[in-house]
Amino acid sequence: MPLSVRYRLSVMMLLEYFVWGAWYVTMGTYLLVTLKTGAVQVGAAYANLSIAAIISPLFIGLVADRFFSAQRLLGTLHLLGAAVLFCISYVHEFNVFWWLILLYTLLYMPTISLTNAVAFRQMANAGREFPAIRVWGTVGWIIAGLLVGGLHIENSMLTFRIAAASAFLLGIYSFWLPDTPPVKQQADLRGILGVDALKLFNNRSYTVFFITAVAICIPLAFYYSFANPFLNDMGVRNAAGKMTMGQLSELLFMLLIPLMFARLGVKKMLLLSMLCWVLRYLAFAWGNNNHEAWMLYAGILLHGICYDFFFVTGQIYTDKQAGLAVKNSAQGLITFATYGVGMLIGSFVSGFTTGAYSTNINGALLYQWRNIWLVPAGITAVCILFFTFLFRDNQHK
């Protein structure tokens, strides 16, 4: 790949994930503090991303892949998204906010696949070249968190305006990306929906993994929806910036996956990640910003091993089990189930749970954070028991 193309794709990835990170992490804080919503409404707002994740593969497979150049569609979606984000920054009514966030996530989620498509089409060896490009997306997320936290605007509409400005910039920039014309082929609805991958459920161990993967996303939604409001409530300064330590640990553990996978195998990798999830939630339950502040930072830093060792290992396991004919369908199915169905359920469960453990005192909501974080810890512990006794790692004994 020419160096100039590598630079252009790296900038694309940086901006793609900067846009997302600029508003997503702190949306819960914005809703609770600025729009004065309840926790149930926060969960409902975050559920929109899961709804979009369910619909996005249909849009990409049935429309985008057949009729439009990826870079032009990418630019168009980001320009429309920039306009929606700018409108969101002026909204003070939650019902209007919810519909606009749904509209924006429907516009944004297809762009993740589109950026990957643009990148892959320029590569001769995707396995070797793509990680060096994709890592700039994580860098973009980190920069967004540091900027929002450093400016102390976590409860401000400026987060949406920063995201809108960067989306507009990426929208314009996308039209100068390498040409990625559509693939002229008949849409395969079975492949798009992952129907062909259902044969994986003939394998009992894969079925156990699949159920666990869906279930583990329910407690994961607690972290995505309420970690930033929780840290701010604990008095942590620059909470959004400090949460980027999780992405830094993600980079580190990503490098360790090949070594650990060879040494531990699938089952131990997945169990280790789930155990760290329990430790994270317990650290949040008993941590505070005084003598136990280290527990809060430990919970953030555990993000790398929690995310990488479960999701990346799960993707590798799925790829090995699927076989050549249904690799794409299998990856689409697991993404649909986790980020779609699992996170959708988790968003509402986290919202109702947080709302149930809150008390209104003189117009101010006080949250029983210890009880709140014990709920995802308990759900994850059940997942560990289920997985431990029913999963068999036939590839590593």
Short mmCIF file of N, CA and C in Angstrom, two decimals, residues 32 222 226-234 281 284-287 354 357 366-375:
data_model
loop_
_atom_site.label_atom_id
_atom_site.label_comp_id
_atom_site.label_asym_id
_atom_site.label_seq_id
_atom_site.Cartn_x
_atom_site.Cartn_y
_atom_site.Cartn_z
N LEU A 32 -28.36 13.28 32.65
CA LEU A 32 -28.69 13.36 34.07
C LEU A 32 -28.54 14.76 34.64
N PHE A 222 -24.05 -1.51 31.60
CA PHE A 222 -23.93 -0.67 32.80
C PHE A 222 -22.70 0.23 32.68
N PHE A 226 -23.29 4.21 32.35
CA PHE A 226 -23.26 4.90 33.64
C PHE A 226 -21.87 5.07 34.25
N ALA A 227 -20.82 4.59 33.61
CA ALA A 227 -19.48 4.76 34.20
C ALA A 227 -19.11 6.23 34.32
N ASN A 228 -19.37 7.02 33.29
CA ASN A 228 -19.00 8.43 33.34
C ASN A 228 -19.83 9.21 34.38
N PRO A 229 -21.17 9.04 34.42
CA PRO A 229 -21.92 9.70 35.50
C PRO A 229 -21.46 9.25 36.89
N PHE A 230 -21.14 7.97 37.03
CA PHE A 230 -20.67 7.44 38.32
C PHE A 230 -19.37 8.10 38.74
N LEU A 231 -18.39 8.17 37.84
CA LEU A 231 -17.10 8.77 38.18
C LEU A 231 -17.25 10.24 38.51
N ASN A 232 -18.10 10.95 37.79
CA ASN A 232 -18.35 12.35 38.10
C ASN A 232 -19.02 12.49 39.45
N ASP A 233 -19.95 11.59 39.76
CA ASP A 233 -20.64 11.62 41.05
C ASP A 233 -19.67 11.34 42.19
N MET A 234 -18.64 10.54 41.91
CA MET A 234 -17.61 10.23 42.91
C MET A 234 -16.62 11.39 43.10
N TYR A 281 -16.46 -4.43 38.30
CA TYR A 281 -17.70 -3.97 38.92
C TYR A 281 -17.57 -3.90 40.44
N PHE A 284 -15.65 -0.79 41.32
CA PHE A 284 -16.52 0.39 41.28
C PHE A 284 -17.46 0.42 42.48
N ALA A 285 -17.92 -0.76 42.90
CA ALA A 285 -18.87 -0.82 44.02
C ALA A 285 -18.24 -0.33 45.32
N TRP A 286 -16.95 -0.66 45.55
CA TRP A 286 -16.31 -0.30 46.82
C TRP A 286 -15.30 0.84 46.68
N GLY A 287 -15.10 1.33 45.48
CA GLY A 287 -14.16 2.43 45.30
C GLY A 287 -14.77 3.78 45.60
N THR A 354 -30.53 1.27 37.75
CA THR A 354 -29.99 2.52 38.30
C THR A 354 -31.12 3.40 38.83
N TYR A 357 -32.32 2.17 42.22
CA TYR A 357 -31.41 2.46 43.33
C TYR A 357 -31.06 3.95 43.39
N LEU A 366 -29.96 11.01 44.26
CA LEU A 366 -28.80 10.38 44.88
C LEU A 366 -28.81 8.90 44.52
N TYR A 367 -27.67 8.40 44.05
CA TYR A 367 -27.60 7.04 43.54
C TYR A 367 -26.85 6.14 44.53
N GLN A 368 -27.40 4.95 44.74
CA GLN A 368 -26.74 3.95 45.58
C GLN A 368 -25.81 3.12 44.70
N TRP A 369 -24.66 3.71 44.40
CA TRP A 369 -23.78 3.13 43.38
C TRP A 369 -23.28 1.74 43.77
N ARG A 370 -23.07 1.49 45.05
CA ARG A 370 -22.59 0.16 45.43
C ARG A 370 -23.60 -0.91 45.03
N ASN A 371 -24.86 -0.68 45.33
CA ASN A 371 -25.89 -1.64 44.96
C ASN A 371 -26.03 -1.76 43.45
N ILE A 372 -25.89 -0.63 42.75
CA ILE A 372 -26.01 -0.64 41.29
C ILE A 372 -24.94 -1.51 40.66
N TRP A 373 -23.68 -1.34 41.08
CA TRP A 373 -22.58 -2.10 40.47
C TRP A 373 -22.56 -3.56 40.88
N LEU A 374 -23.19 -3.88 42.00
CA LEU A 374 -23.26 -5.28 42.39
C LEU A 374 -24.17 -6.09 41.46
N VAL A 375 -25.11 -5.43 40.81
CA VAL A 375 -26.01 -6.13 39.88
C VAL A 375 -25.24 -6.67 38.66
#
